[in-house]
């Protein structure tokens, strides 16, 4: 027999971690913006920002990002397992894909979003009902900014690696600044997605909605 699992604790942890990522996105974005304004780019890049060691900030940001990814995927898998209870026949992929789908090259551009949509439909009151106009706007917005941010960050990383002149560093930093902006918006939308999906599942579970046996 399939059983529901409470996602609220994990959701709170994910929200806190995402908020931390948002802080780092803003902080490091401000650092890029300062470099562009002051012209402190390239070979003489400053080692501190706002009194903090820059390399420590980068290390903390990466560690937080990795921790967020792990906890988010655990939360995501738990919601997918709950979706199996309510509407297993409407799920396009098995629960394992809620983990593995994030790590498949190219496929991770759309697989997790498709699973998120399946989870959303299973978590609403009428899983088989047609989607309302604009119903998936939150998920689509989050996913668009997430993918765009990842792509821009990849481009900026390649540019930094190939940079040889001050102009090259300026261009790379401009792309980096855009990437931090996209990441910040994606983090805000991710928080809204986590809160909304968790709320939907909690309401459905506590509302005594019949689950598949």
mmCIF file with all atom_site columns, C-alpha atoms in Angstrom, residues 67-169:
data_model
loop_
_atom_site.group_PDB
_atom_site.id
_atom_site.type_symbol
_atom_site.label_atom_id
_atom_site.label_alt_id
_atom_site.label_comp_id
_atom_site.label_asym_id
_atom_site.label_entity_id
_atom_site.label_seq_id
_atom_site.pdbx_PDB_ins_code
_atom_site.Cartn_x
_atom_site.Cartn_y
_atom_site.Cartn_z
_atom_site.occupancy
_atom_site.B_iso_or_equiv
_atom_site.pdbx_formal_charge
_atom_site.auth_seq_id
_atom_site.auth_comp_id
_atom_site.auth_asym_id
_atom_site.auth_atom_id
_atom_site.pdbx_PDB_model_num
ATOM 1   C CA . UNK A 1 67  ? 23.622 21.517 -0.229  1.00 0.00 ? 67  UNK A CA 1
ATOM 2   C CA . UNK A 1 68  ? 20.547 23.210 -1.687  1.00 0.00 ? 68  UNK A CA 1
ATOM 3   C CA . UNK A 1 69  ? 20.591 20.925 -4.721  1.00 0.00 ? 69  UNK A CA 1
ATOM 4   C CA . UNK A 1 70  ? 20.745 17.806 -2.521  1.00 0.00 ? 70  UNK A CA 1
ATOM 5   C CA . UNK A 1 71  ? 17.936 18.843 -0.168  1.00 0.00 ? 71  UNK A CA 1
ATOM 6   C CA . UNK A 1 72  ? 15.798 20.163 -3.033  1.00 0.00 ? 72  UNK A CA 1
ATOM 7   C CA . UNK A 1 73  ? 16.045 16.855 -4.916  1.00 0.00 ? 73  UNK A CA 1
ATOM 8   C CA . UNK A 1 74  ? 15.141 14.906 -1.761  1.00 0.00 ? 74  UNK A CA 1
ATOM 9   C CA . UNK A 1 75  ? 12.086 17.167 -1.311  1.00 0.00 ? 75  UNK A CA 1
ATOM 10  C CA . UNK A 1 76  ? 11.231 16.822 -5.001  1.00 0.00 ? 76  UNK A CA 1
ATOM 11  C CA . UNK A 1 77  ? 11.408 13.013 -4.809  1.00 0.00 ? 77  UNK A CA 1
ATOM 12  C CA . UNK A 1 78  ? 9.176  12.969 -1.729  1.00 0.00 ? 78  UNK A CA 1
ATOM 13  C CA . UNK A 1 79  ? 6.523  15.025 -3.542  1.00 0.00 ? 79  UNK A CA 1
ATOM 14  C CA . UNK A 1 80  ? 6.770  12.700 -6.535  1.00 0.00 ? 80  UNK A CA 1
ATOM 15  C CA . UNK A 1 81  ? 6.209  9.689  -4.246  1.00 0.00 ? 81  UNK A CA 1
ATOM 16  C CA . UNK A 1 82  ? 3.130  11.402 -2.813  1.00 0.00 ? 82  UNK A CA 1
ATOM 17  C CA . UNK A 1 83  ? 1.909  12.086 -6.341  1.00 0.00 ? 83  UNK A CA 1
ATOM 18  C CA . UNK A 1 84  ? 2.029  8.332  -6.931  1.00 0.00 ? 84  UNK A CA 1
ATOM 19  C CA . UNK A 1 85  ? -0.517 7.867  -4.137  1.00 0.00 ? 85  UNK A CA 1
ATOM 20  C CA . UNK A 1 86  ? -3.042 10.281 -5.622  1.00 0.00 ? 86  UNK A CA 1
ATOM 21  C CA . UNK A 1 87  ? -2.548 9.920  -9.360  1.00 0.00 ? 87  UNK A CA 1
ATOM 22  C CA . UNK A 1 88  ? 0.040  7.291  -10.172 1.00 0.00 ? 88  UNK A CA 1
ATOM 23  C CA . UNK A 1 89  ? -1.614 6.565  -13.500 1.00 0.00 ? 89  UNK A CA 1
ATOM 24  C CA . UNK A 1 90  ? -1.119 10.167 -14.606 1.00 0.00 ? 90  UNK A CA 1
ATOM 25  C CA . UNK A 1 91  ? 2.616  10.277 -13.889 1.00 0.00 ? 91  UNK A CA 1
ATOM 26  C CA . UNK A 1 92  ? 4.707  10.162 -17.058 1.00 0.00 ? 92  UNK A CA 1
ATOM 27  C CA . UNK A 1 93  ? 7.822  8.851  -15.272 1.00 0.00 ? 93  UNK A CA 1
ATOM 28  C CA . UNK A 1 94  ? 8.561  6.671  -12.255 1.00 0.00 ? 94  UNK A CA 1
ATOM 29  C CA . UNK A 1 95  ? 9.616  8.279  -8.934  1.00 0.00 ? 95  UNK A CA 1
ATOM 30  C CA . UNK A 1 96  ? 13.275 7.473  -9.567  1.00 0.00 ? 96  UNK A CA 1
ATOM 31  C CA . UNK A 1 97  ? 13.290 10.003 -12.381 1.00 0.00 ? 97  UNK A CA 1
ATOM 32  C CA . UNK A 1 98  ? 12.662 12.747 -9.817  1.00 0.00 ? 98  UNK A CA 1
ATOM 33  C CA . UNK A 1 99  ? 16.282 12.149 -8.792  1.00 0.00 ? 99  UNK A CA 1
ATOM 34  C CA . UNK A 1 100 ? 17.957 10.798 -11.911 1.00 0.00 ? 100 UNK A CA 1
ATOM 35  C CA . UNK A 1 101 ? 16.332 13.274 -14.284 1.00 0.00 ? 101 UNK A CA 1
ATOM 36  C CA . UNK A 1 102 ? 18.474 16.100 -12.901 1.00 0.00 ? 102 UNK A CA 1
ATOM 37  C CA . UNK A 1 103 ? 21.708 14.356 -13.884 1.00 0.00 ? 103 UNK A CA 1
ATOM 38  C CA . UNK A 1 104 ? 21.005 13.321 -17.485 1.00 0.00 ? 104 UNK A CA 1
ATOM 39  C CA . UNK A 1 105 ? 22.883 15.566 -19.934 1.00 0.00 ? 105 UNK A CA 1
ATOM 40  C CA . UNK A 1 106 ? 20.537 17.500 -22.227 1.00 0.00 ? 106 UNK A CA 1
ATOM 41  C CA . UNK A 1 107 ? 17.566 15.595 -20.780 1.00 0.00 ? 107 UNK A CA 1
ATOM 42  C CA . UNK A 1 108 ? 17.851 17.628 -17.585 1.00 0.00 ? 108 UNK A CA 1
ATOM 43  C CA . UNK A 1 109 ? 16.733 20.640 -19.620 1.00 0.00 ? 109 UNK A CA 1
ATOM 44  C CA . UNK A 1 110 ? 13.139 19.343 -19.608 1.00 0.00 ? 110 UNK A CA 1
ATOM 45  C CA . UNK A 1 111 ? 12.716 16.120 -17.576 1.00 0.00 ? 111 UNK A CA 1
ATOM 46  C CA . UNK A 1 112 ? 12.536 17.723 -14.089 1.00 0.00 ? 112 UNK A CA 1
ATOM 47  C CA . UNK A 1 113 ? 10.071 20.338 -15.335 1.00 0.00 ? 113 UNK A CA 1
ATOM 48  C CA . UNK A 1 114 ? 7.823  17.620 -16.786 1.00 0.00 ? 114 UNK A CA 1
ATOM 49  C CA . UNK A 1 115 ? 7.916  15.784 -13.453 1.00 0.00 ? 115 UNK A CA 1
ATOM 50  C CA . UNK A 1 116 ? 7.117  19.014 -11.590 1.00 0.00 ? 116 UNK A CA 1
ATOM 51  C CA . UNK A 1 117 ? 4.059  19.483 -13.809 1.00 0.00 ? 117 UNK A CA 1
ATOM 52  C CA . UNK A 1 118 ? 2.950  15.892 -13.121 1.00 0.00 ? 118 UNK A CA 1
ATOM 53  C CA . UNK A 1 119 ? 3.363  16.489 -9.386  1.00 0.00 ? 119 UNK A CA 1
ATOM 54  C CA . UNK A 1 120 ? 1.361  19.702 -9.615  1.00 0.00 ? 120 UNK A CA 1
ATOM 55  C CA . UNK A 1 121 ? -1.539 17.991 -11.368 1.00 0.00 ? 121 UNK A CA 1
ATOM 56  C CA . UNK A 1 122 ? -1.572 15.107 -8.899  1.00 0.00 ? 122 UNK A CA 1
ATOM 57  C CA . UNK A 1 123 ? -1.498 17.522 -5.963  1.00 0.00 ? 123 UNK A CA 1
ATOM 58  C CA . UNK A 1 124 ? -4.516 19.601 -6.981  1.00 0.00 ? 124 UNK A CA 1
ATOM 59  C CA . UNK A 1 125 ? -8.060 18.623 -6.099  1.00 0.00 ? 125 UNK A CA 1
ATOM 60  C CA . UNK A 1 126 ? -8.875 17.212 -9.547  1.00 0.00 ? 126 UNK A CA 1
ATOM 61  C CA . UNK A 1 127 ? -5.751 15.579 -11.054 1.00 0.00 ? 127 UNK A CA 1
ATOM 62  C CA . UNK A 1 128 ? -7.469 14.623 -14.317 1.00 0.00 ? 128 UNK A CA 1
ATOM 63  C CA . UNK A 1 129 ? -8.965 18.062 -14.959 1.00 0.00 ? 129 UNK A CA 1
ATOM 64  C CA . UNK A 1 130 ? -7.680 20.204 -17.803 1.00 0.00 ? 130 UNK A CA 1
ATOM 65  C CA . UNK A 1 131 ? -5.085 22.792 -16.850 1.00 0.00 ? 131 UNK A CA 1
ATOM 66  C CA . UNK A 1 132 ? -6.556 26.210 -16.195 1.00 0.00 ? 132 UNK A CA 1
ATOM 67  C CA . UNK A 1 133 ? -5.253 29.106 -18.270 1.00 0.00 ? 133 UNK A CA 1
ATOM 68  C CA . UNK A 1 134 ? -1.941 30.226 -16.798 1.00 0.00 ? 134 UNK A CA 1
ATOM 69  C CA . UNK A 1 135 ? -1.993 27.477 -14.165 1.00 0.00 ? 135 UNK A CA 1
ATOM 70  C CA . UNK A 1 136 ? 1.570  26.385 -14.926 1.00 0.00 ? 136 UNK A CA 1
ATOM 71  C CA . UNK A 1 137 ? 2.934  29.940 -15.138 1.00 0.00 ? 137 UNK A CA 1
ATOM 72  C CA . UNK A 1 138 ? 4.799  29.660 -11.834 1.00 0.00 ? 138 UNK A CA 1
ATOM 73  C CA . UNK A 1 139 ? 6.520  26.395 -12.758 1.00 0.00 ? 139 UNK A CA 1
ATOM 74  C CA . UNK A 1 140 ? 7.273  27.609 -16.278 1.00 0.00 ? 140 UNK A CA 1
ATOM 75  C CA . UNK A 1 141 ? 8.688  30.901 -15.018 1.00 0.00 ? 141 UNK A CA 1
ATOM 76  C CA . UNK A 1 142 ? 10.889 29.184 -12.455 1.00 0.00 ? 142 UNK A CA 1
ATOM 77  C CA . UNK A 1 143 ? 12.166 26.691 -15.005 1.00 0.00 ? 143 UNK A CA 1
ATOM 78  C CA . UNK A 1 144 ? 12.847 29.339 -17.653 1.00 0.00 ? 144 UNK A CA 1
ATOM 79  C CA . UNK A 1 145 ? 14.956 31.446 -15.282 1.00 0.00 ? 145 UNK A CA 1
ATOM 80  C CA . UNK A 1 146 ? 16.741 28.370 -13.895 1.00 0.00 ? 146 UNK A CA 1
ATOM 81  C CA . UNK A 1 147 ? 17.782 27.149 -17.346 1.00 0.00 ? 147 UNK A CA 1
ATOM 82  C CA . UNK A 1 148 ? 18.654 30.643 -18.570 1.00 0.00 ? 148 UNK A CA 1
ATOM 83  C CA . UNK A 1 149 ? 20.782 31.278 -15.485 1.00 0.00 ? 149 UNK A CA 1
ATOM 84  C CA . UNK A 1 150 ? 22.649 27.988 -15.883 1.00 0.00 ? 150 UNK A CA 1
ATOM 85  C CA . UNK A 1 151 ? 23.370 28.684 -19.541 1.00 0.00 ? 151 UNK A CA 1
ATOM 86  C CA . UNK A 1 152 ? 24.543 32.251 -18.925 1.00 0.00 ? 152 UNK A CA 1
ATOM 87  C CA . UNK A 1 153 ? 26.770 31.114 -16.048 1.00 0.00 ? 153 UNK A CA 1
ATOM 88  C CA . UNK A 1 154 ? 28.283 28.441 -18.295 1.00 0.00 ? 154 UNK A CA 1
ATOM 89  C CA . UNK A 1 155 ? 29.005 31.044 -20.972 1.00 0.00 ? 155 UNK A CA 1
ATOM 90  C CA . UNK A 1 156 ? 30.541 33.477 -18.480 1.00 0.00 ? 156 UNK A CA 1
ATOM 91  C CA . UNK A 1 157 ? 32.750 30.707 -17.081 1.00 0.00 ? 157 UNK A CA 1
ATOM 92  C CA . UNK A 1 158 ? 34.026 29.880 -20.560 1.00 0.00 ? 158 UNK A CA 1
ATOM 93  C CA . UNK A 1 159 ? 34.665 33.579 -21.196 1.00 0.00 ? 159 UNK A CA 1
ATOM 94  C CA . UNK A 1 160 ? 36.652 33.985 -17.987 1.00 0.00 ? 160 UNK A CA 1
ATOM 95  C CA . UNK A 1 161 ? 38.706 30.930 -18.878 1.00 0.00 ? 161 UNK A CA 1
ATOM 96  C CA . UNK A 1 162 ? 39.570 32.333 -22.311 1.00 0.00 ? 162 UNK A CA 1
ATOM 97  C CA . UNK A 1 163 ? 39.962 35.997 -21.280 1.00 0.00 ? 163 UNK A CA 1
ATOM 98  C CA . UNK A 1 164 ? 43.286 37.616 -22.124 1.00 0.00 ? 164 UNK A CA 1
ATOM 99  C CA . UNK A 1 165 ? 42.556 41.341 -22.318 1.00 0.00 ? 165 UNK A CA 1
ATOM 100 C CA . UNK A 1 166 ? 40.742 43.797 -20.014 1.00 0.00 ? 166 UNK A CA 1
ATOM 101 C CA . UNK A 1 167 ? 37.952 43.961 -22.598 1.00 0.00 ? 167 UNK A CA 1
ATOM 102 C CA . UNK A 1 168 ? 37.561 40.173 -22.398 1.00 0.00 ? 168 UNK A CA 1
ATOM 103 C CA . UNK A 1 169 ? 37.209 40.402 -18.613 1.00 0.00 ? 169 UNK A CA 1
#
